[in-house]
Amino acid sequence: MKDTKQQWFKDAKFGLFIHWGLYSILAGEYKGKKTDRIAEWIMNHLDIPAEEYEKLAAQFNPIEFDAEKIVKKAKEWGMHYIVFTSKHHEGFAMYHSKCSKYNVVDATPFRRDILKELQLACEKYEMKLGLYYSQAQDWHDPDGFMYGKDNSHKDYQAYLDRKVMPQLREILTDYGEIALIWFDTPMDTTMEQSQAMIDLVKSIQPNCIISGRIGNQMGEYMTTGDNFIPRLPYEGDWELPATLNDTWGFNKHDHNWKNPDDIIRLLLKINSRGGNYLLNIGPDSLGRVPEGSIKVLDTVGKYVQENAEAIFGTKRVEIYAYELEWAQFTRKDYKLFVHMLEPKVRIELLNVGNHVKRAYLVKDGAELPCKVMTVCEGDSMIEVELPEYLQNQKNYCVCIETEEKDPIFESIKG
Ligand code: FHN
């Protein structure tokens, strides 16, 4: 079972993924041809030669980028960590790398170290900073892997020695405390190679968490498939990376934003199963976060902020609660949080065998009438009467607090 041994990660529940690189300039289209896949893969999908693609760096000038604005927003949305693409598969470093000139300071007119600005903003607003680093795929380096293409002639170890290990050293040495390294698409990385990367990370920052995609099942938590909820309960630490539309990197043609209600439901479903939800934004080539994503996240963030007590620091709930349409559940030792996702007149939870102390509305602490009843079949049912003004509402949360001698909710049927 995976264990990060880091309480902040177990408690975090909600994080912000940022996919940003040169692909944001193409924004899903190259020489009039649209990509029908995720936008940050455009170089691969449309077979753009490295010598052509690298010229984009000369155009990269995101003058609207404001690290503090993004970090403050993440805070407002109730997120507890940020994961930023320090280098994605395109091979371009979004920080001032000393071992590859293909980086945001040396190769662009912008000349600002984006990662440094993010680090300082995260420190200022007490936000954990993690870094995405594409260890195996590098479409710029002649020896980096490229998915779906012929890699047989490549010397992967030489690329690891020349670029990956030195760059990992840089991002772990020059940018303060790095909460985790988000490795991705390990491809043919061997156990020894994964181990060498882990050893390097831990030798510089022992508390830095290794993501699930280091390869060979050697990560410290399980990273699920993109946008994929595991079918079975998982007791270890885990995280689900997800998009807000159908791409990670910016695509000017993709306005297929998910509905905030669905995002809230998904967040709670993930949290109730003990996972973290890492939700993505893809800034454009000027550094602006698309309005569509801000709109969705503002609504989701309101729910998360109002109900922070019922999200941050909660523990997984037993399996029986999962499939109710009208609610999702999270829990702390003596508290069961009922996240109300559909309008209801009262909450009825059958066969919850606990002794109940009280019920209250999480967002303002208002007490709600609550009783434990004996039902026809002879056993107990918890009933919380909802005030009239709530009966037509959705997206609020009720806490049912139990006697301290009686902490565990074993089965919940509604
Ligand atoms: O290929 C990447 C993709 O571009 C994106 O970064 C996602 C995020 O989880 N990871 C890989 C695909 O799973």
Short mmCIF file of C-alpha atoms and ligand atoms in Angstrom, two decimals:
data_model
loop_
_atom_site.label_atom_id
_atom_site.label_comp_id
_atom_site.label_asym_id
_atom_site.label_seq_id
_atom_site.Cartn_x
_atom_site.Cartn_y
_atom_site.Cartn_z
CA MET A 1 0.00 0.00 0.00
CA LYS A 2 1.38 3.38 -1.00
CA ASP A 3 2.21 5.81 1.77
CA THR A 4 3.73 9.25 1.23
CA LYS A 5 4.29 9.62 4.98
CA GLN A 6 3.42 13.28 4.44
CA GLN A 7 0.39 14.43 6.39
CA TRP A 8 -0.04 17.52 4.21
CA PHE A 9 -0.63 15.31 1.17
CA LYS A 10 -3.13 13.07 2.98
CA ASP A 11 -5.02 16.16 4.16
CA ALA A 12 -4.81 18.27 1.01
CA LYS A 13 -7.73 16.80 -1.04
CA PHE A 14 -7.65 19.46 -3.73
CA GLY A 15 -4.78 20.79 -5.84
CA LEU A 16 -4.11 22.84 -8.96
CA PHE A 17 -2.27 21.37 -11.93
CA ILE A 18 -0.77 23.91 -14.34
CA HIS A 19 0.19 22.79 -17.83
CA TRP A 20 2.12 25.51 -19.54
CA GLY A 21 4.79 25.52 -22.21
CA LEU A 22 5.56 26.57 -25.79
CA TYR A 23 2.55 24.58 -27.01
CA SER A 24 0.37 27.38 -25.62
CA ILE A 25 1.53 29.50 -28.59
CA LEU A 26 0.15 26.98 -31.09
CA ALA A 27 -3.01 26.67 -29.00
CA GLY A 28 -4.12 23.49 -30.77
CA GLU A 29 -3.32 24.52 -34.35
CA TYR A 30 -0.20 24.37 -36.55
CA LYS A 31 -0.03 25.85 -40.07
CA GLY A 32 -3.81 25.87 -40.31
CA LYS A 33 -4.16 22.27 -39.13
CA LYS A 34 -6.04 21.61 -35.89
CA THR A 35 -5.03 18.83 -33.56
CA ASP A 36 -7.91 16.66 -32.43
CA ARG A 37 -5.93 15.51 -29.39
CA ILE A 38 -4.61 17.13 -26.22
CA ALA A 39 -2.95 20.41 -27.18
CA GLU A 40 0.42 19.90 -25.45
CA TRP A 41 0.96 16.85 -27.70
CA ILE A 42 0.72 18.85 -30.92
CA MET A 43 4.42 18.45 -31.74
CA ASN A 44 4.01 14.67 -31.61
CA HIS A 45 0.61 14.37 -33.26
CA LEU A 46 1.33 16.68 -36.17
CA ASP A 47 4.94 15.52 -36.54
CA ILE A 48 6.49 18.95 -36.15
CA PRO A 49 10.28 18.60 -36.48
CA ALA A 50 12.26 19.68 -33.39
CA GLU A 51 14.15 22.35 -35.42
CA GLU A 52 10.82 23.90 -36.40
CA TYR A 53 9.14 23.58 -33.04
CA GLU A 54 12.02 25.11 -31.08
CA LYS A 55 11.60 28.36 -33.02
CA LEU A 56 8.46 28.94 -30.97
CA ALA A 57 10.69 29.93 -28.06
CA ALA A 58 11.58 33.17 -29.87
CA GLN A 59 7.88 34.12 -29.78
CA PHE A 60 7.19 33.23 -26.16
CA ASN A 61 6.46 36.46 -24.34
CA PRO A 62 3.69 35.93 -21.75
CA ILE A 63 3.57 39.50 -20.49
CA GLU A 64 0.27 38.94 -18.69
CA PHE A 65 1.70 36.20 -16.47
CA ASP A 66 1.18 37.01 -12.82
CA ALA A 67 2.29 34.26 -10.45
CA GLU A 68 0.70 35.86 -7.41
CA LYS A 69 -2.65 36.17 -9.14
CA ILE A 70 -2.67 32.45 -9.93
CA VAL A 71 -1.56 31.37 -6.46
CA LYS A 72 -4.10 33.67 -4.81
CA LYS A 73 -6.83 32.17 -7.00
CA ALA A 74 -5.78 28.62 -6.09
CA LYS A 75 -5.98 29.63 -2.44
CA GLU A 76 -9.41 31.13 -3.00
CA TRP A 77 -10.54 27.89 -4.67
CA GLY A 78 -9.58 25.99 -1.50
CA MET A 79 -6.64 24.22 -3.08
CA HIS A 80 -3.72 23.13 -0.95
CA TYR A 81 -1.02 22.52 -3.52
CA ILE A 82 0.06 23.45 -7.02
CA VAL A 83 1.85 21.22 -9.50
CA PHE A 84 3.56 23.11 -12.31
CA THR A 85 5.09 21.72 -15.52
CA SER A 86 8.79 22.55 -15.13
CA LYS A 87 9.44 20.54 -18.31
CA HIS A 88 6.81 18.72 -20.33
CA HIS A 89 7.36 16.25 -23.17
CA GLU A 90 8.29 19.08 -25.58
CA GLY A 91 11.59 19.32 -23.65
CA PHE A 92 11.42 23.08 -22.92
CA ALA A 93 12.34 24.15 -19.37
CA MET A 94 9.96 26.70 -17.86
CA TYR A 95 12.77 27.83 -15.54
CA HIS A 96 16.33 29.06 -15.89
CA SER A 97 18.14 25.78 -16.55
CA LYS A 98 21.90 25.98 -16.62
CA CYS A 99 22.35 22.68 -18.42
CA SER A 100 20.04 23.34 -21.38
CA LYS A 101 19.72 26.64 -23.19
CA TYR A 102 16.25 25.54 -24.28
CA ASN A 103 14.64 27.34 -21.38
CA VAL A 104 12.36 30.29 -20.67
CA VAL A 105 15.12 32.70 -19.66
CA ASP A 106 17.80 32.00 -22.29
CA ALA A 107 15.64 31.20 -25.32
CA THR A 108 12.74 33.67 -25.12
CA PRO A 109 12.25 37.44 -25.29
CA PHE A 110 10.43 37.13 -21.95
CA ARG A 111 13.66 36.27 -20.09
CA ARG A 112 11.85 35.86 -16.76
CA ASP A 113 12.20 32.74 -14.64
CA ILE A 114 8.58 31.64 -14.39
CA LEU A 115 9.29 28.92 -11.84
CA LYS A 116 11.16 31.34 -9.57
CA GLU A 117 8.18 33.72 -9.64
CA LEU A 118 5.81 30.87 -8.82
CA GLN A 119 8.04 29.68 -5.99
CA LEU A 120 8.09 33.13 -4.41
CA ALA A 121 4.32 33.52 -4.75
CA CYS A 122 3.75 30.07 -3.23
CA GLU A 123 6.01 30.93 -0.32
CA LYS A 124 4.23 34.23 0.20
CA TYR A 125 0.77 32.63 0.30
CA GLU A 126 1.81 29.39 2.02
CA MET A 127 0.97 27.13 -0.85
CA LYS A 128 2.79 23.81 -1.39
CA LEU A 129 4.60 23.69 -4.72
CA GLY A 130 5.13 20.47 -6.66
CA LEU A 131 6.85 20.15 -10.02
CA TYR A 132 5.82 18.09 -13.01
CA TYR A 133 8.90 16.75 -14.80
CA SER A 134 8.70 14.58 -17.91
CA GLN A 135 11.58 12.20 -17.27
CA ALA A 136 11.32 9.78 -20.17
CA GLN A 137 9.68 11.66 -23.02
CA ASP A 138 11.67 14.58 -24.34
CA TRP A 139 10.91 15.39 -27.94
CA HIS A 140 13.69 17.96 -28.20
CA ASP A 141 16.59 15.87 -26.96
CA PRO A 142 17.79 13.38 -29.64
CA ASP A 143 17.92 10.62 -27.01
CA GLY A 144 14.65 11.37 -25.20
CA PHE A 145 11.75 9.01 -25.85
CA MET A 146 8.83 9.93 -28.07
CA TYR A 147 5.66 7.92 -27.62
CA GLY A 148 4.36 6.19 -30.76
CA LYS A 149 7.61 6.72 -32.72
CA ASP A 150 10.74 4.65 -33.29
CA ASN A 151 12.99 4.98 -30.25
CA SER A 152 15.28 2.04 -31.02
CA HIS A 153 18.30 4.14 -31.99
CA LYS A 154 18.20 6.27 -28.83
CA ASP A 155 20.60 6.21 -25.91
CA TYR A 156 18.12 6.86 -23.10
CA GLN A 157 20.76 6.52 -20.37
CA ALA A 158 22.88 9.19 -22.05
CA TYR A 159 19.88 11.55 -22.05
CA LEU A 160 19.19 10.77 -18.39
CA ASP A 161 22.79 11.60 -17.50
CA ARG A 162 23.01 14.65 -19.72
CA LYS A 163 19.67 16.32 -19.06
CA VAL A 164 17.31 14.65 -16.58
CA MET A 165 19.58 14.16 -13.59
CA PRO A 166 21.16 17.65 -13.85
CA GLN A 167 17.76 19.29 -14.33
CA LEU A 168 16.25 17.42 -11.39
CA ARG A 169 19.18 18.62 -9.34
CA GLU A 170 18.51 22.20 -10.46
CA ILE A 171 14.80 22.27 -9.69
CA LEU A 172 15.39 20.67 -6.31
CA THR A 173 18.25 22.97 -5.37
CA ASP A 174 17.35 26.43 -6.66
CA TYR A 175 13.59 26.73 -6.00
CA GLY A 176 13.05 26.28 -2.27
CA GLU A 177 11.01 23.47 -0.81
CA ILE A 178 9.54 21.24 -3.50
CA ALA A 179 6.60 19.28 -2.11
CA LEU A 180 6.56 16.62 -4.80
CA ILE A 181 7.97 15.70 -8.18
CA TRP A 182 5.25 14.68 -10.60
CA PHE A 183 7.00 12.26 -12.94
CA ASP A 184 5.02 11.15 -15.98
CA THR A 185 4.89 8.55 -18.81
CA PRO A 186 7.89 6.45 -17.73
CA MET A 187 7.85 4.36 -20.95
CA ASP A 188 10.92 2.03 -20.94
CA THR A 189 12.53 3.39 -17.76
CA THR A 190 14.09 0.44 -15.90
CA MET A 191 13.83 -0.17 -12.16
CA GLU A 192 17.44 0.90 -11.73
CA GLN A 193 16.81 4.14 -13.62
CA SER A 194 13.68 4.92 -11.59
CA GLN A 195 15.64 4.17 -8.42
CA ALA A 196 18.46 6.49 -9.47
CA MET A 197 15.98 9.35 -9.93
CA ILE A 198 14.30 8.62 -6.60
CA ASP A 199 17.68 8.51 -4.84
CA LEU A 200 18.66 11.83 -6.36
CA VAL A 201 15.41 13.52 -5.32
CA LYS A 202 15.60 12.15 -1.77
CA SER A 203 19.29 13.03 -1.41
CA ILE A 204 18.47 16.68 -2.00
CA GLN A 205 15.00 16.94 -0.44
CA PRO A 206 14.09 13.89 1.68
CA ASN A 207 10.48 15.03 2.20
CA CYS A 208 9.79 15.57 -1.48
CA ILE A 209 7.15 13.05 -2.57
CA ILE A 210 7.67 10.87 -5.66
CA SER A 211 4.55 10.63 -7.83
CA GLY A 212 3.04 7.36 -9.03
CA ARG A 213 4.36 7.76 -12.55
CA ILE A 214 8.06 7.36 -11.79
CA GLY A 215 7.49 3.89 -13.23
CA ASN A 216 7.90 0.30 -12.08
CA GLN A 217 5.33 0.90 -9.32
CA MET A 218 8.01 2.68 -7.32
CA GLY A 219 6.13 5.92 -6.59
CA GLU A 220 5.01 6.90 -3.12
CA TYR A 221 1.36 7.27 -4.01
CA MET A 222 -0.95 5.97 -6.68
CA THR A 223 -1.55 8.38 -9.55
CA THR A 224 -4.70 7.23 -11.30
CA GLY A 225 -5.23 7.37 -15.05
CA ASP A 226 -6.15 10.84 -16.31
CA ASN A 227 -9.74 11.66 -15.33
CA PHE A 228 -10.16 8.09 -14.05
CA ILE A 229 -11.68 7.03 -10.74
CA PRO A 230 -10.41 3.66 -9.51
CA ARG A 231 -13.17 1.05 -9.45
CA LEU A 232 -12.07 -0.52 -6.17
CA PRO A 233 -11.42 1.11 -2.82
CA TYR A 234 -7.77 1.92 -2.26
CA GLU A 235 -6.50 2.44 1.26
CA GLY A 236 -3.18 4.00 0.36
CA ASP A 237 -2.48 7.58 -0.71
CA TRP A 238 -3.71 8.45 -4.17
CA GLU A 239 -4.43 11.32 -6.51
CA LEU A 240 -6.52 11.81 -9.60
CA PRO A 241 -5.23 14.25 -12.24
CA ALA A 242 -8.05 15.80 -14.25
CA THR A 243 -8.84 18.29 -16.97
CA LEU A 244 -11.52 20.99 -16.89
CA ASN A 245 -12.15 20.64 -20.64
CA ASP A 246 -10.59 18.11 -23.05
CA THR A 247 -6.99 19.24 -22.96
CA TRP A 248 -4.21 20.02 -20.49
CA GLY A 249 -2.30 22.62 -22.47
CA PHE A 250 -4.19 25.62 -23.85
CA ASN A 251 -6.33 24.97 -26.93
CA LYS A 252 -8.14 27.98 -28.36
CA HIS A 253 -10.78 25.70 -29.93
CA ASP A 254 -11.70 23.80 -26.77
CA HIS A 255 -14.54 25.41 -24.84
CA ASN A 256 -15.97 22.14 -23.58
CA TRP A 257 -15.87 23.17 -19.93
CA LYS A 258 -17.20 20.73 -17.37
CA ASN A 259 -20.16 21.67 -15.27
CA PRO A 260 -19.28 22.96 -11.75
CA ASP A 261 -21.89 20.64 -10.20
CA ASP A 262 -20.16 17.67 -11.80
CA ILE A 263 -16.76 18.85 -10.61
CA ILE A 264 -18.07 19.25 -7.05
CA ARG A 265 -19.60 15.77 -7.16
CA LEU A 266 -16.38 14.30 -8.48
CA LEU A 267 -14.23 16.09 -5.92
CA LEU A 268 -16.36 14.70 -3.11
CA LYS A 269 -16.45 11.23 -4.62
CA ILE A 270 -12.66 11.24 -4.80
CA ASN A 271 -12.31 12.66 -1.28
CA SER A 272 -14.78 10.17 0.17
CA ARG A 273 -12.60 7.43 -1.27
CA GLY A 274 -9.52 8.96 0.30
CA GLY A 275 -8.00 10.59 -2.78
CA ASN A 276 -6.79 14.03 -3.85
CA TYR A 277 -8.21 15.79 -6.90
CA LEU A 278 -5.58 17.57 -9.00
CA LEU A 279 -7.47 19.81 -11.36
CA ASN A 280 -5.82 21.46 -14.34
CA ILE A 281 -5.62 24.90 -15.87
CA GLY A 282 -3.74 25.66 -19.11
CA PRO A 283 -2.67 29.31 -19.42
CA ASP A 284 -2.46 30.81 -22.92
CA SER A 285 0.67 32.19 -24.58
CA LEU A 286 0.26 35.52 -22.82
CA GLY A 287 0.02 33.86 -19.42
CA ARG A 288 -3.72 34.33 -19.01
CA VAL A 289 -5.83 31.62 -17.39
CA PRO A 290 -8.82 30.91 -19.66
CA GLU A 291 -11.99 32.60 -18.45
CA GLY A 292 -13.95 29.35 -18.86
CA SER A 293 -11.80 27.58 -16.28
CA ILE A 294 -11.91 30.52 -13.87
CA LYS A 295 -15.70 30.56 -14.04
CA VAL A 296 -16.02 26.88 -13.18
CA LEU A 297 -13.41 27.02 -10.46
CA ASP A 298 -14.96 30.09 -8.85
CA THR A 299 -18.19 28.13 -8.34
CA VAL A 300 -16.42 24.97 -7.18
CA GLY A 301 -14.16 27.04 -4.93
CA LYS A 302 -17.14 28.63 -3.22
CA TYR A 303 -18.40 25.19 -2.21
CA VAL A 304 -14.94 24.10 -1.08
CA GLN A 305 -14.38 27.25 0.99
CA GLU A 306 -17.79 27.17 2.63
CA ASN A 307 -17.37 23.51 3.50
CA ALA A 308 -13.64 23.38 4.13
CA GLU A 309 -14.20 21.58 7.43
CA ALA A 310 -15.87 18.73 5.55
CA ILE A 311 -13.17 18.40 2.89
CA PHE A 312 -9.69 19.28 4.11
CA GLY A 313 -8.24 16.65 6.47
CA THR A 314 -11.09 14.14 6.08
CA LYS A 315 -10.73 10.35 5.93
CA ARG A 316 -12.12 7.80 3.53
CA VAL A 317 -15.62 6.44 4.10
CA GLU A 318 -16.64 2.81 3.81
CA ILE A 319 -17.86 1.56 0.48
CA TYR A 320 -21.60 1.49 1.15
CA ALA A 321 -21.97 5.24 0.94
CA TYR A 322 -20.60 5.52 -2.56
CA GLU A 323 -23.50 5.09 -4.85
CA LEU A 324 -26.17 7.44 -3.52
CA GLU A 325 -27.27 9.93 -6.16
CA TRP A 326 -28.23 12.69 -3.76
CA ALA A 327 -25.14 12.79 -1.57
CA GLN A 328 -21.46 12.14 -1.14
CA PHE A 329 -19.91 11.51 2.27
CA THR A 330 -16.67 12.46 3.94
CA ARG A 331 -15.75 11.90 7.56
CA LYS A 332 -13.55 12.84 10.48
CA ASP A 333 -13.32 10.80 13.69
CA TYR A 334 -16.65 11.86 15.21
CA LYS A 335 -18.22 13.61 12.27
CA LEU A 336 -20.03 12.35 9.23
CA PHE A 337 -20.32 15.01 6.52
CA VAL A 338 -23.29 14.63 4.22
CA HIS A 339 -22.67 16.68 1.08
CA MET A 340 -26.12 17.37 -0.33
CA LEU A 341 -25.94 17.33 -4.12
CA GLU A 342 -29.67 17.28 -4.82
CA PRO A 343 -32.66 18.97 -3.13
CA LYS A 344 -34.18 16.94 -0.30
CA VAL A 345 -36.71 17.52 2.48
CA ARG A 346 -34.89 15.46 5.06
CA ILE A 347 -31.85 13.27 5.39
CA GLU A 348 -32.58 9.67 6.29
CA LEU A 349 -29.70 7.32 6.88
CA LEU A 350 -30.75 3.78 7.56
CA ASN A 351 -28.70 1.41 9.67
CA VAL A 352 -26.13 3.88 10.82
CA GLY A 353 -25.52 2.30 14.18
CA ASN A 354 -23.91 5.26 15.90
CA HIS A 355 -25.03 7.39 18.80
CA VAL A 356 -25.69 10.84 17.48
CA LYS A 357 -24.92 14.00 19.41
CA ARG A 358 -26.15 16.72 17.03
CA ALA A 359 -26.37 17.89 13.42
CA TYR A 360 -25.41 21.25 11.95
CA LEU A 361 -25.02 23.09 8.68
CA VAL A 362 -21.32 23.23 7.91
CA LYS A 363 -21.21 26.64 6.22
CA ASP A 364 -22.60 28.58 9.20
CA GLY A 365 -22.84 26.13 12.11
CA ALA A 366 -26.67 26.40 12.36
CA GLU A 367 -28.06 23.52 14.46
CA LEU A 368 -30.46 21.17 12.67
CA PRO A 369 -33.05 18.96 14.35
CA CYS A 370 -31.77 15.42 14.36
CA LYS A 371 -33.07 12.20 15.88
CA VAL A 372 -32.27 8.53 15.86
CA MET A 373 -35.42 6.51 15.23
CA THR A 374 -36.33 2.88 15.55
CA VAL A 375 -37.80 1.77 12.27
CA CYS A 376 -40.26 -0.97 11.42
CA GLU A 377 -37.53 -3.53 10.83
CA GLY A 378 -36.42 -2.83 14.36
CA ASP A 379 -33.11 -1.08 13.91
CA SER A 380 -31.94 2.49 13.87
CA MET A 381 -32.28 5.30 11.36
CA ILE A 382 -30.81 8.79 11.62
CA GLU A 383 -33.16 11.51 10.51
CA VAL A 384 -32.18 15.16 10.02
CA GLU A 385 -35.06 17.52 9.33
CA LEU A 386 -34.00 20.23 6.86
CA PRO A 387 -35.36 23.77 7.24
CA GLU A 388 -37.68 24.96 4.48
CA TYR A 389 -35.20 27.36 2.91
CA LEU A 390 -32.79 24.47 2.28
CA GLN A 391 -35.28 22.06 0.83
CA ASN A 392 -34.97 23.41 -2.72
CA GLN A 393 -31.24 23.82 -2.57
CA LYS A 394 -28.29 21.66 -3.56
CA ASN A 395 -24.56 21.89 -2.90
CA TYR A 396 -24.46 22.40 0.83
CA CYS A 397 -23.18 20.16 3.58
CA VAL A 398 -24.63 18.82 6.84
CA CYS A 399 -22.47 17.45 9.63
CA ILE A 400 -23.79 14.66 11.84
CA GLU A 401 -21.69 14.51 14.97
CA THR A 402 -21.50 11.31 16.99
CA GLU A 403 -20.73 10.53 20.60
CA GLU A 404 -17.00 10.29 21.12
CA LYS A 405 -17.21 6.67 22.29
CA ASP A 406 -18.65 5.81 18.93
CA PRO A 407 -16.44 7.02 16.11
CA ILE A 408 -16.88 4.65 13.20
CA PHE A 409 -19.63 4.74 10.64
CA GLU A 410 -19.79 1.18 9.44
CA SER A 411 -22.54 1.20 6.90
CA ILE A 412 -24.58 3.95 5.40
CA LYS A 413 -27.67 3.30 3.33
CA GLY A 414 -29.86 6.16 2.27
O1 FHN B 1 1.15 12.86 -21.76
C1 FHN B 1 0.79 13.48 -20.57
C2 FHN B 1 -0.24 14.56 -20.78
O2 FHN B 1 0.21 15.50 -21.67
C3 FHN B 1 -0.56 15.20 -19.45
O3 FHN B 1 0.58 15.82 -18.91
C4 FHN B 1 -1.07 14.15 -18.49
C5 FHN B 1 -1.41 14.63 -17.11
O4 FHN B 1 -1.71 13.56 -16.29
N1 FHN B 1 -0.05 13.10 -18.34
C6 FHN B 1 0.33 12.44 -19.58
C7 FHN B 1 -0.70 11.50 -20.05
O5 FHN B 1 -1.21 10.72 -19.02
#
